[in-house]
PDB file of C-alpha atoms and ligand atoms in Angstrom:
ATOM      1  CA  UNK A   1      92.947 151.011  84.028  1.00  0.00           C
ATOM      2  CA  UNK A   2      95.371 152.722  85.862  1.00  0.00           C
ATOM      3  CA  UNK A   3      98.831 150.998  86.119  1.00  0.00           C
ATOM      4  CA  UNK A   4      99.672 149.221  89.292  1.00  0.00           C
ATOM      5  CA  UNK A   5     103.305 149.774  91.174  1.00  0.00           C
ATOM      6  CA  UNK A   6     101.755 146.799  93.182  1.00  0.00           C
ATOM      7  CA  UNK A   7     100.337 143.533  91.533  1.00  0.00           C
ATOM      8  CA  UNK A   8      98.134 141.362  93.519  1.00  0.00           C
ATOM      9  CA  UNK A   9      98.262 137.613  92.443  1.00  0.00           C
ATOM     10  CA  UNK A  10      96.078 135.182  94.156  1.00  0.00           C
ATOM     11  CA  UNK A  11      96.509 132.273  94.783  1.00  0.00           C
ATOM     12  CA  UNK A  12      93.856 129.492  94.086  1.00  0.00           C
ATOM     13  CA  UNK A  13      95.324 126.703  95.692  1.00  0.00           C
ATOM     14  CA  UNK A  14      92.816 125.965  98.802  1.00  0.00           C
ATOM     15  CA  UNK A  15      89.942 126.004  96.489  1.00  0.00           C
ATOM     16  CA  UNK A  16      91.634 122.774  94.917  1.00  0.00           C
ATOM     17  CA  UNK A  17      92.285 121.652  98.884  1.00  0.00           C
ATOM     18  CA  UNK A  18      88.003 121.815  99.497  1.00  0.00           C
ATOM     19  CA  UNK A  19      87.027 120.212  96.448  1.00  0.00           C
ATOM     20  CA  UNK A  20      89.831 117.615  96.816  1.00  0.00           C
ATOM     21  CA  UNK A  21      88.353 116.521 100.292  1.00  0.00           C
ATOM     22  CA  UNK A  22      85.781 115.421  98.728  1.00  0.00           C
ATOM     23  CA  UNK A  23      86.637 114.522  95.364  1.00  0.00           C
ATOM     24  CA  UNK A  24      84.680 115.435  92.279  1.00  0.00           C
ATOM     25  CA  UNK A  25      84.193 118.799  90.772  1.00  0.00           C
ATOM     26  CA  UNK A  26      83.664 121.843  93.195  1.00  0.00           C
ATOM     27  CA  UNK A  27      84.199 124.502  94.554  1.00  0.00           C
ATOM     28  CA  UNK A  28      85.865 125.015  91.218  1.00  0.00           C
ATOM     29  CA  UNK A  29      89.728 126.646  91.341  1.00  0.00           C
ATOM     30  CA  UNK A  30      88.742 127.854  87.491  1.00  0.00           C
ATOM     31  CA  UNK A  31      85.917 129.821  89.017  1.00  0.00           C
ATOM     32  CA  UNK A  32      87.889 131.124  91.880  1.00  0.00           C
ATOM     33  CA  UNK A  33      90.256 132.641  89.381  1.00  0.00           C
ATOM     34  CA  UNK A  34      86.990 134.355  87.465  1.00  0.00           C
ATOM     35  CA  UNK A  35      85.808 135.517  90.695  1.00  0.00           C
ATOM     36  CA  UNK A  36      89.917 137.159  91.756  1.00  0.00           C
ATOM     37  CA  UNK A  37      90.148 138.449  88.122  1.00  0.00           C
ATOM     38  CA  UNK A  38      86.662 140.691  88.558  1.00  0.00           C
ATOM     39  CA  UNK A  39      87.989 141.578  91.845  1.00  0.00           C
ATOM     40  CA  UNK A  40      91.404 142.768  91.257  1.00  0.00           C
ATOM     41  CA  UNK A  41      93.499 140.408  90.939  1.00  0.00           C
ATOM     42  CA  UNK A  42      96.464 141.123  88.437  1.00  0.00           C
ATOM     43  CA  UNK A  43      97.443 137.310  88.281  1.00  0.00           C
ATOM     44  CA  UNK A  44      96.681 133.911  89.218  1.00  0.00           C
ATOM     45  CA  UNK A  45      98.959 131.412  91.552  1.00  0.00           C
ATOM     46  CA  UNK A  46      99.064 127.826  91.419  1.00  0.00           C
ATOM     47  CA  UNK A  47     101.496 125.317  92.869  1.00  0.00           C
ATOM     48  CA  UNK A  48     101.239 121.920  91.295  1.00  0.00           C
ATOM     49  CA  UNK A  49     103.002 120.634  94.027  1.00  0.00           C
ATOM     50  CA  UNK A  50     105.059 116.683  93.287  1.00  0.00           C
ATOM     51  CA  UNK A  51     101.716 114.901  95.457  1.00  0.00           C
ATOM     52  CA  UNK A  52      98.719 116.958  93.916  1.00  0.00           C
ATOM     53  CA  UNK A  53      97.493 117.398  96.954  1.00  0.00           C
ATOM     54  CA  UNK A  54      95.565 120.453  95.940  1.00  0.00           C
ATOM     55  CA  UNK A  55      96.206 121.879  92.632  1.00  0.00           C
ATOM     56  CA  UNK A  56      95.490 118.751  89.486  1.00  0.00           C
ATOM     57  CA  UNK A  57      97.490 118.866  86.102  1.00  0.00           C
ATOM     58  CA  UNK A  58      93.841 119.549  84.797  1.00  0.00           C
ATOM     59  CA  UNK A  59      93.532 122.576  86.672  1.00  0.00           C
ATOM     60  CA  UNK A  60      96.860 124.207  85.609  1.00  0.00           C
ATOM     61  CA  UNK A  61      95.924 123.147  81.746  1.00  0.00           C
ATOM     62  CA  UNK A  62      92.451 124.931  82.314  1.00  0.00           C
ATOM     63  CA  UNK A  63      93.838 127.974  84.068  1.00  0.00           C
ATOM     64  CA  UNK A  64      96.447 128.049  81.167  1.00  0.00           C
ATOM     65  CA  UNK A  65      94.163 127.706  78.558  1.00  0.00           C
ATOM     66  CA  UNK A  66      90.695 129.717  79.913  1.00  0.00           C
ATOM     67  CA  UNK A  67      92.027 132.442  82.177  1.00  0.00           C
ATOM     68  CA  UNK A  68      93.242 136.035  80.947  1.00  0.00           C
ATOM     69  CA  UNK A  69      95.547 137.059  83.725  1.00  0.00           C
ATOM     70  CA  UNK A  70      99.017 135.468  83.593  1.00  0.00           C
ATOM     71  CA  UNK A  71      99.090 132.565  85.494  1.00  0.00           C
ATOM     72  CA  UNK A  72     102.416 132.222  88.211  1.00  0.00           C
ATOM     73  CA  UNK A  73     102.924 128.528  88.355  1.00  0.00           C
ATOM     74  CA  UNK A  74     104.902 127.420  91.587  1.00  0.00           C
ATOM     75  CA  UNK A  75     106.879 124.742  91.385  1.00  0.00           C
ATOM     76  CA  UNK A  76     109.218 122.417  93.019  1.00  0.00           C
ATOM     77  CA  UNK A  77     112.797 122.181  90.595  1.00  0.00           C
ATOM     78  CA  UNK A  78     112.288 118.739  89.356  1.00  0.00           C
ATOM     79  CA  UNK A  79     112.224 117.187  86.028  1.00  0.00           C
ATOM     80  CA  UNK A  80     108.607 116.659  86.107  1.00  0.00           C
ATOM     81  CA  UNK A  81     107.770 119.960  87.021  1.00  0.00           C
ATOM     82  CA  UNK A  82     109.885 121.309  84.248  1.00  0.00           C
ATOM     83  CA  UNK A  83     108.535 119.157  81.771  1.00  0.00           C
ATOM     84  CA  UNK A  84     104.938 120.421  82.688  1.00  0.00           C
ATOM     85  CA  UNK A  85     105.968 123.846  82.595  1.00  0.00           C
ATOM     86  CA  UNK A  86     107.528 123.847  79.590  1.00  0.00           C
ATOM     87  CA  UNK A  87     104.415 122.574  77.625  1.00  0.00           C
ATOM     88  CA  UNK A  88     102.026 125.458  79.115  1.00  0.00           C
ATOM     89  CA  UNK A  89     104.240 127.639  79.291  1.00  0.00           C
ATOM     90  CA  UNK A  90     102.871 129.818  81.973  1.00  0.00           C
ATOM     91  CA  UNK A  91     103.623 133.675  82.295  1.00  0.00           C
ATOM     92  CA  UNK A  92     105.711 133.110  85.038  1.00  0.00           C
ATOM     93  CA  UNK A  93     107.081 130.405  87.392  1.00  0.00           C
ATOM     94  CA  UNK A  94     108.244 130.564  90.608  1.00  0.00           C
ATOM     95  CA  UNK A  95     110.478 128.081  91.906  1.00  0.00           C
ATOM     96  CA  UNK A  96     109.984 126.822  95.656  1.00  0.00           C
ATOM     97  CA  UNK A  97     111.830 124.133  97.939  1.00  0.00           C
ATOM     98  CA  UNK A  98     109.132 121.370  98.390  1.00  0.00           C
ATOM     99  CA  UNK A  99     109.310 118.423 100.958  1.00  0.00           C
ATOM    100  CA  UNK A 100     106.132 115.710 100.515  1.00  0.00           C
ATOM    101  CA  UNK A 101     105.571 115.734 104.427  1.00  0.00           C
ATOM    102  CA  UNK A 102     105.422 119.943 104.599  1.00  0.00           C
ATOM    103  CA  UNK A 103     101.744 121.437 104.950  1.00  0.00           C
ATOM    104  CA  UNK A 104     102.846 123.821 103.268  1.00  0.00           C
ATOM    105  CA  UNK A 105     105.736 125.794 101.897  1.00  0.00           C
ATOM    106  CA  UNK A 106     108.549 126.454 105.168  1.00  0.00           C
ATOM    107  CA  UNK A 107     110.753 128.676 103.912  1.00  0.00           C
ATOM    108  CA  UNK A 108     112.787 129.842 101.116  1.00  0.00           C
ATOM    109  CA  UNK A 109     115.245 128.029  98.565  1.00  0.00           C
ATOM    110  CA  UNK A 110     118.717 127.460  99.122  1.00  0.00           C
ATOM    111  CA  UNK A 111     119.746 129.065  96.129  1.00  0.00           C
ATOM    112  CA  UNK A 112     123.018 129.586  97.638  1.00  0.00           C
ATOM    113  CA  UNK A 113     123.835 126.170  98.520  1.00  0.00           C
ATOM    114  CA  UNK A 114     121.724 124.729  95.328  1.00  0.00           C
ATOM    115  CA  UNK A 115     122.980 126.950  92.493  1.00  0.00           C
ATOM    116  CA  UNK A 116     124.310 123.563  90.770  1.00  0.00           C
ATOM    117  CA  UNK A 117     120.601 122.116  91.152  1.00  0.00           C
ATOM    118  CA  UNK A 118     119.124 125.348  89.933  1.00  0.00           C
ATOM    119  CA  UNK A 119     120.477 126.594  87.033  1.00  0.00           C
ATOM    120  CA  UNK A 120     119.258 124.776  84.479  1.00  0.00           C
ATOM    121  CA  UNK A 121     116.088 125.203  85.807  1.00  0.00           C
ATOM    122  CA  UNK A 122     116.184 128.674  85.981  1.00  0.00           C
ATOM    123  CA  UNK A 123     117.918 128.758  81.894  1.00  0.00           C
ATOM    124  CA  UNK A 124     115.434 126.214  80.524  1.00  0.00           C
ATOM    125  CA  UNK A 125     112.706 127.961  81.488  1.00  0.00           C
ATOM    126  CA  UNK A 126     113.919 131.660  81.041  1.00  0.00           C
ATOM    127  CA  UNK A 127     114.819 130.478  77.412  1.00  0.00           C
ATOM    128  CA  UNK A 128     111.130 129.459  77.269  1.00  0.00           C
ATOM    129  CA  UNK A 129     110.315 132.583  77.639  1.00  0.00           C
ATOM    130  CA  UNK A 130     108.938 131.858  81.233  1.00  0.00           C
ATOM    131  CA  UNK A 131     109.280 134.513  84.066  1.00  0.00           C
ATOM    132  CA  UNK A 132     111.561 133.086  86.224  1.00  0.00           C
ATOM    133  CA  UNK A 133     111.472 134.054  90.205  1.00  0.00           C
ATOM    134  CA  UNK A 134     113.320 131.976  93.199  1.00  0.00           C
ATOM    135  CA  UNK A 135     111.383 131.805  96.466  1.00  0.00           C
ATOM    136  CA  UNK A 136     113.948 132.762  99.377  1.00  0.00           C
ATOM    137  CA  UNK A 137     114.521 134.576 102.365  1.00  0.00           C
ATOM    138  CA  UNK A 138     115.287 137.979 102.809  1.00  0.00           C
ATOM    139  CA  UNK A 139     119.026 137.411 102.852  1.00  0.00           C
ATOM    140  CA  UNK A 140     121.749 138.920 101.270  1.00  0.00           C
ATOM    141  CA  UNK A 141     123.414 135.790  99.866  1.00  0.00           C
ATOM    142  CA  UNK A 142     120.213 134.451  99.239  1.00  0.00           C
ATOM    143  CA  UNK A 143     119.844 137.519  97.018  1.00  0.00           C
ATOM    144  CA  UNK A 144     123.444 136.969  95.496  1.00  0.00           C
ATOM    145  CA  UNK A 145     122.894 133.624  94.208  1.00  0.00           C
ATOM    146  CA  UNK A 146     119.445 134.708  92.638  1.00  0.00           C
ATOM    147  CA  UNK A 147     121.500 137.291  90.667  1.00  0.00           C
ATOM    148  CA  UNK A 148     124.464 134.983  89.884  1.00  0.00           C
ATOM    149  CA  UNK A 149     121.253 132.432  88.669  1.00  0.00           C
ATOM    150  CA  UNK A 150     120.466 134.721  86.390  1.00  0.00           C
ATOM    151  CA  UNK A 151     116.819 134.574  87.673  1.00  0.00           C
ATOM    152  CA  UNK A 152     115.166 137.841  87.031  1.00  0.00           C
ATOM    153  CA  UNK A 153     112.503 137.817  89.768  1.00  0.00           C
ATOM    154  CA  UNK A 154     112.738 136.783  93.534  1.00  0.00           C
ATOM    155  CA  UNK A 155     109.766 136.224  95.919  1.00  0.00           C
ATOM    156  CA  UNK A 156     110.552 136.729  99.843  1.00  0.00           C
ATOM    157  CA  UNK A 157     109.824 134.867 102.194  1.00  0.00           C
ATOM    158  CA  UNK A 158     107.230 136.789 104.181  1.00  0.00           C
ATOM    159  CA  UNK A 159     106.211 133.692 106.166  1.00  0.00           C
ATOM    160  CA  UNK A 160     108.383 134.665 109.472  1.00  0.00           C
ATOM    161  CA  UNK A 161     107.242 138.195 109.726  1.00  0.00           C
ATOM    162  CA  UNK A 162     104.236 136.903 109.517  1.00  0.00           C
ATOM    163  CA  UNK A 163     104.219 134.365 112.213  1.00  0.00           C
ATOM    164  CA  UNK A 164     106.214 136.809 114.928  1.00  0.00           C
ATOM    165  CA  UNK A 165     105.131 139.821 116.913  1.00  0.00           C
ATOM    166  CA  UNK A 166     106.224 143.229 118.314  1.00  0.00           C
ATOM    167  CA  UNK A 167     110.316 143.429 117.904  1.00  0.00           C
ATOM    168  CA  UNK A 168     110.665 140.185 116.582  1.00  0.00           C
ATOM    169  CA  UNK A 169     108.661 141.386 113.516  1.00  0.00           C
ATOM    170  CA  UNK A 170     109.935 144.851 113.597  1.00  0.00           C
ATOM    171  CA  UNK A 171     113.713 142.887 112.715  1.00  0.00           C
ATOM    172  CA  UNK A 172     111.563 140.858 109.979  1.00  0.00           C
ATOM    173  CA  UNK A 173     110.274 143.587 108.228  1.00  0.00           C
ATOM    174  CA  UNK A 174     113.605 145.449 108.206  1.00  0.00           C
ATOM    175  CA  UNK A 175     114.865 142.353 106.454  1.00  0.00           C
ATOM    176  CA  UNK A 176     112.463 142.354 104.391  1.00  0.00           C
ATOM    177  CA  UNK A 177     113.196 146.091 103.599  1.00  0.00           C
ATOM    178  CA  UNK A 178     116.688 145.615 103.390  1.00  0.00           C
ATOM    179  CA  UNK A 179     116.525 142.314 100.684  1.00  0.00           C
ATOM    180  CA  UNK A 180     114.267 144.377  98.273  1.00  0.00           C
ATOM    181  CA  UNK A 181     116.791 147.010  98.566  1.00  0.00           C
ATOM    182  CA  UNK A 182     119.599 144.908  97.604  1.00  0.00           C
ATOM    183  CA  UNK A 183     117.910 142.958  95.622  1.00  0.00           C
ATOM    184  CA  UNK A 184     116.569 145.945  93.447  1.00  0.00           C
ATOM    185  CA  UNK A 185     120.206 147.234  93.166  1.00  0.00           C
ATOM    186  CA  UNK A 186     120.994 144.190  91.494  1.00  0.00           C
ATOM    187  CA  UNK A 187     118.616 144.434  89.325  1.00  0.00           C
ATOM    188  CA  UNK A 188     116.062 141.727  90.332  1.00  0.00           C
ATOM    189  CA  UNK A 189     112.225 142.290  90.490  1.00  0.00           C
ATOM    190  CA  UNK A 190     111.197 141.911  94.446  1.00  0.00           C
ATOM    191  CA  UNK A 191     108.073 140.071  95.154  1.00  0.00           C
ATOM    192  CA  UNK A 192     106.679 139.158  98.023  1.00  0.00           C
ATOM    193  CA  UNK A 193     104.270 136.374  99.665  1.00  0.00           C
ATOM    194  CA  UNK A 194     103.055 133.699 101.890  1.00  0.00           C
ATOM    195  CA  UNK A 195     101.275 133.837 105.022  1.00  0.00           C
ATOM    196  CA  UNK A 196      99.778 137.581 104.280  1.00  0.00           C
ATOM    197  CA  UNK A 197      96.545 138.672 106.090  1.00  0.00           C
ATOM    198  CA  UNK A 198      94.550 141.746 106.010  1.00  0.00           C
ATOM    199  CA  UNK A 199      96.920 142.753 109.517  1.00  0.00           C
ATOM    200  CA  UNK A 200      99.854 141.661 108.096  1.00  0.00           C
ATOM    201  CA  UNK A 201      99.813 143.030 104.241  1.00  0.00           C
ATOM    202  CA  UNK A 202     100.164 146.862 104.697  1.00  0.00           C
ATOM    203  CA  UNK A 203     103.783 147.223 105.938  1.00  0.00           C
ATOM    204  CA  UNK A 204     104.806 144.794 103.218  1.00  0.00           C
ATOM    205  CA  UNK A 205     102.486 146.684 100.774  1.00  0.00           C
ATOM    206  CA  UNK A 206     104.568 149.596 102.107  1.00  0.00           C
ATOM    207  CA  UNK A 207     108.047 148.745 100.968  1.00  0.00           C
ATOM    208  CA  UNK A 208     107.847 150.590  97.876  1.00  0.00           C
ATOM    209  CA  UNK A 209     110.636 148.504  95.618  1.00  0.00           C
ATOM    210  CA  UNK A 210     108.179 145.223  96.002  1.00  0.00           C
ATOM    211  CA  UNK A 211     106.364 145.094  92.823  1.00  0.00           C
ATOM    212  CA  UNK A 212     104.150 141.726  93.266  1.00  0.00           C
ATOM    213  CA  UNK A 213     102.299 140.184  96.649  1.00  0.00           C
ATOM    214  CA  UNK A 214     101.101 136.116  96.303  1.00  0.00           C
ATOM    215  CA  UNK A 215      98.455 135.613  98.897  1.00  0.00           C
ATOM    216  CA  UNK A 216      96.251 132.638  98.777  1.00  0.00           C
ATOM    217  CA  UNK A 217      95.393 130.927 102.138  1.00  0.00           C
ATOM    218  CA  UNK A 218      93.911 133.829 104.308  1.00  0.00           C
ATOM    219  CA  UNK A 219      91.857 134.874 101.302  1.00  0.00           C
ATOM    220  CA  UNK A 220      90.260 131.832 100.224  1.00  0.00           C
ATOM    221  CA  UNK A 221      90.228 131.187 104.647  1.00  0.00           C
ATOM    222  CA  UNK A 222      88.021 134.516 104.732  1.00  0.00           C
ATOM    223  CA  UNK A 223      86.014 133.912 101.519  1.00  0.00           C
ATOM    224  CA  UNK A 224      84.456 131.201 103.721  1.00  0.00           C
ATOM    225  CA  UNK A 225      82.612 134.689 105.595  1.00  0.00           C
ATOM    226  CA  UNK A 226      82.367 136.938 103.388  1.00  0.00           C
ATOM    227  CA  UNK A 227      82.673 135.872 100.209  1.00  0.00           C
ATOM    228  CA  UNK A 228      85.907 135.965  97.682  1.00  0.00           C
ATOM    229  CA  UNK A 229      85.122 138.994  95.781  1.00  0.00           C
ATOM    230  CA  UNK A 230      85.342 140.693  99.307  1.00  0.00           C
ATOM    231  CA  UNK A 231      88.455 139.437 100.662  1.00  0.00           C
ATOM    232  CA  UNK A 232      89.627 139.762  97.586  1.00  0.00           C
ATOM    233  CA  UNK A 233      88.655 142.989  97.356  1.00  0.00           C
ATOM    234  CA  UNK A 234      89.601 144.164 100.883  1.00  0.00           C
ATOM    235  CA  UNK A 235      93.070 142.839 100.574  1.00  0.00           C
ATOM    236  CA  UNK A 236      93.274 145.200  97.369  1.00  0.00           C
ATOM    237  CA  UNK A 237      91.987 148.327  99.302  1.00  0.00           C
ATOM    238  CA  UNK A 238      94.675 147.377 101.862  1.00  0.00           C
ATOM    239  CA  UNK A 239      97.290 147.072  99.469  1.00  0.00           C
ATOM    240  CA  UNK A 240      96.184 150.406  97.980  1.00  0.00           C
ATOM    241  CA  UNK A 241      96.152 152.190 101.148  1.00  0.00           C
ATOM    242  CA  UNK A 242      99.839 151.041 102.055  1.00  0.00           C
ATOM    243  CA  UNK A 243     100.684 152.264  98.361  1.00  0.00           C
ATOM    244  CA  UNK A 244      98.628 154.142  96.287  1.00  0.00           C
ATOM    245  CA  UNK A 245      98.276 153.732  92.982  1.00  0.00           C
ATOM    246  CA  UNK A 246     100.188 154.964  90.072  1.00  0.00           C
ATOM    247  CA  UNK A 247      98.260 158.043  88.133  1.00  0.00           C
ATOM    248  CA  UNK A 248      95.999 157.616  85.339  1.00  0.00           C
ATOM    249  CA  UNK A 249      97.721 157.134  82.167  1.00  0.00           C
ATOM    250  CA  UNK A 250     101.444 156.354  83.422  1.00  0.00           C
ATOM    251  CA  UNK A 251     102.378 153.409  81.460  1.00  0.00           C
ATOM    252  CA  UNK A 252     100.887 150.044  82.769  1.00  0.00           C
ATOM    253  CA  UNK A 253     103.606 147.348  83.889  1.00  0.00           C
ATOM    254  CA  UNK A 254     100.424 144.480  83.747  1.00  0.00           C
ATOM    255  CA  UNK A 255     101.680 142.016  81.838  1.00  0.00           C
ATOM    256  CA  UNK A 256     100.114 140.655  78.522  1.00  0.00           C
ATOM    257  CA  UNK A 257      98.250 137.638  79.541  1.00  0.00           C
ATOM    258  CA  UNK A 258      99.153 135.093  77.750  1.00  0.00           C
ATOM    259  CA  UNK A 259      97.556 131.682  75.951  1.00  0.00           C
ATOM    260  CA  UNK A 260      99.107 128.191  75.663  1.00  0.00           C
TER     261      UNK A 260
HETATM  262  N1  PXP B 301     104.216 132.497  97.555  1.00  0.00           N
HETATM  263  C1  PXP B 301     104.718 131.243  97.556  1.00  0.00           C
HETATM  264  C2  PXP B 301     106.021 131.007  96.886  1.00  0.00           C
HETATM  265  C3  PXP B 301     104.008 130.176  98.136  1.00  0.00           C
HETATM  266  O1  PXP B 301     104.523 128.928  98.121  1.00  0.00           O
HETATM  267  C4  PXP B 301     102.739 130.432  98.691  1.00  0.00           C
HETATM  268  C5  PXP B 301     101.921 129.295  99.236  1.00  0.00           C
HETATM  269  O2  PXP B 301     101.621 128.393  98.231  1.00  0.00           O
HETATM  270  C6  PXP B 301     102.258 131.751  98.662  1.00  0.00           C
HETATM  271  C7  PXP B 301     103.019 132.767  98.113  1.00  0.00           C
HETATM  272  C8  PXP B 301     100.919 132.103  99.241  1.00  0.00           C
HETATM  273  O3  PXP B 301     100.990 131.900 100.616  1.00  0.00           O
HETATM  274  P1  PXP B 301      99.629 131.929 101.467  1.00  0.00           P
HETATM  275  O4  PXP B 301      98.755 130.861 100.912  1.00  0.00           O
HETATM  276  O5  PXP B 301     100.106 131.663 102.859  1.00  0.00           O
HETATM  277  O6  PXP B 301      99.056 133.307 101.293  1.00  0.00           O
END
């Protein structure tokens, strides 16, 4: 397979939302991430978030132990969220703020102000051998206290860009632009995610120091009409377009999946 300068990793959480509004068994997360993997997908997302609202502690030990894409396990920085990633042991984990009345994830970290909270967080689970990445904004010192964490990874905050139009997003997406940029320099991986659609990814796609795009809610959202293999698939073509691939046989930077 050719290597990709642009991982996909999708995440499941909203199947675990449908299933859990009923209770009981389906629509399975476990077969969601099947369904991603023959699609494209270069990883799986899951946030076990502090009320299990979506994703269960059985789901992340049967994604850990029955899935062969690394799993990125999102995750509030508490005690309890350590503990559980410490005993699967996930690929990677990416640390988010989470408040219990949020629907979902508004905004980045304050790794700035929180670098006392964070660190042994981020060192606990980088000594695990866990992929660490901080959730933030595209902002400079946002981007200074990831690399004074020590955290190898950052995710921006695409959820603003997403949510504005015309000039406001134009100023977004140069932030955007600008944080990979300095982030980069630094040395820091630069992902990307939340709130992506299929009219939203391709300028983001675009920004050719991002290595990694999250995108969960619009996909599962448009699985519901076509299918998830096809908005799976679509949001890879997309992705593709924006940045093609890397040629055959350049060395592949798809990480080993990994087994608890
Ligand atoms: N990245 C992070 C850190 C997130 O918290 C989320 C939402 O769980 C996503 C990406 C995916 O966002 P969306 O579901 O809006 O595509």
């Amino acid at each position: 397979m050719p290597a990709r300068l642009l991982r996909l990793g999708v995440n499941i959480d909203h199947v675990a939302t449908i299933r859990n509004a009923r209770g009981g068994l389906v629509p399975d997360p476990l077969r969601a991430a099947r369904i991603a993997a023959e699609a494209g997908a270069d990883g799986i997302t899951a946030h076990l978030r502090e009320d299990r609202r979506h994703i269960s502690d059985h789901d992340i030990v049967r994604l850990s132990r029955e899935i062969d894409l690394p799993l990125n396990l999102e995750m509030a920085a508490t005690d309890e969220m350590l503990a559980i990633a410490l005993q699967h042991r996930p690929h990677a984990a990416c640390i988010v703020p989470e408040r219990r009345e949020e629907r979902t994830t508004e905004g980045g970290l304050d790794a700035a102000g929180q670098r006392a909270h964070l660190a042994p967080f981020v060192a606990a689970l980088g000594e695990a051998g866990v992929r660490v990445s901080l959730f933030i904004e595209p902002d400079p010192r946002q981007i200074e206290a990831a690399v004074a964490l020590g955290a190898p990874v950052v995710e921006l905050h695409t959820g603003t860009y997403c949510e504005v139009q015309g000039e406001a997003r134009a100023r977004e997406l140069d932030r955007l632009r600008e944080a990979a940029r300095l982030g980069t320099e630094a040395g820091l991986e630069i992902h990307a995610g939340h709130g992506l659609a299929y009219d939203t990814v391709g300028p983001v796609a675009a920004i050719p120091m991002i290595r990694e795009l999250n995108i969960g809610h619009f996909l599962v959202g448009e699985a519901i009409f076509v299918g998830l293999d096809a908005s799976i698939r679509r949001m890879r073509a997309l992705m593709d377009e924006a940045r093609p691939k890397a040629h055959p046989g350049a060395p592949s930077d798809r990480p080993a999946a990994r087994h608890s």
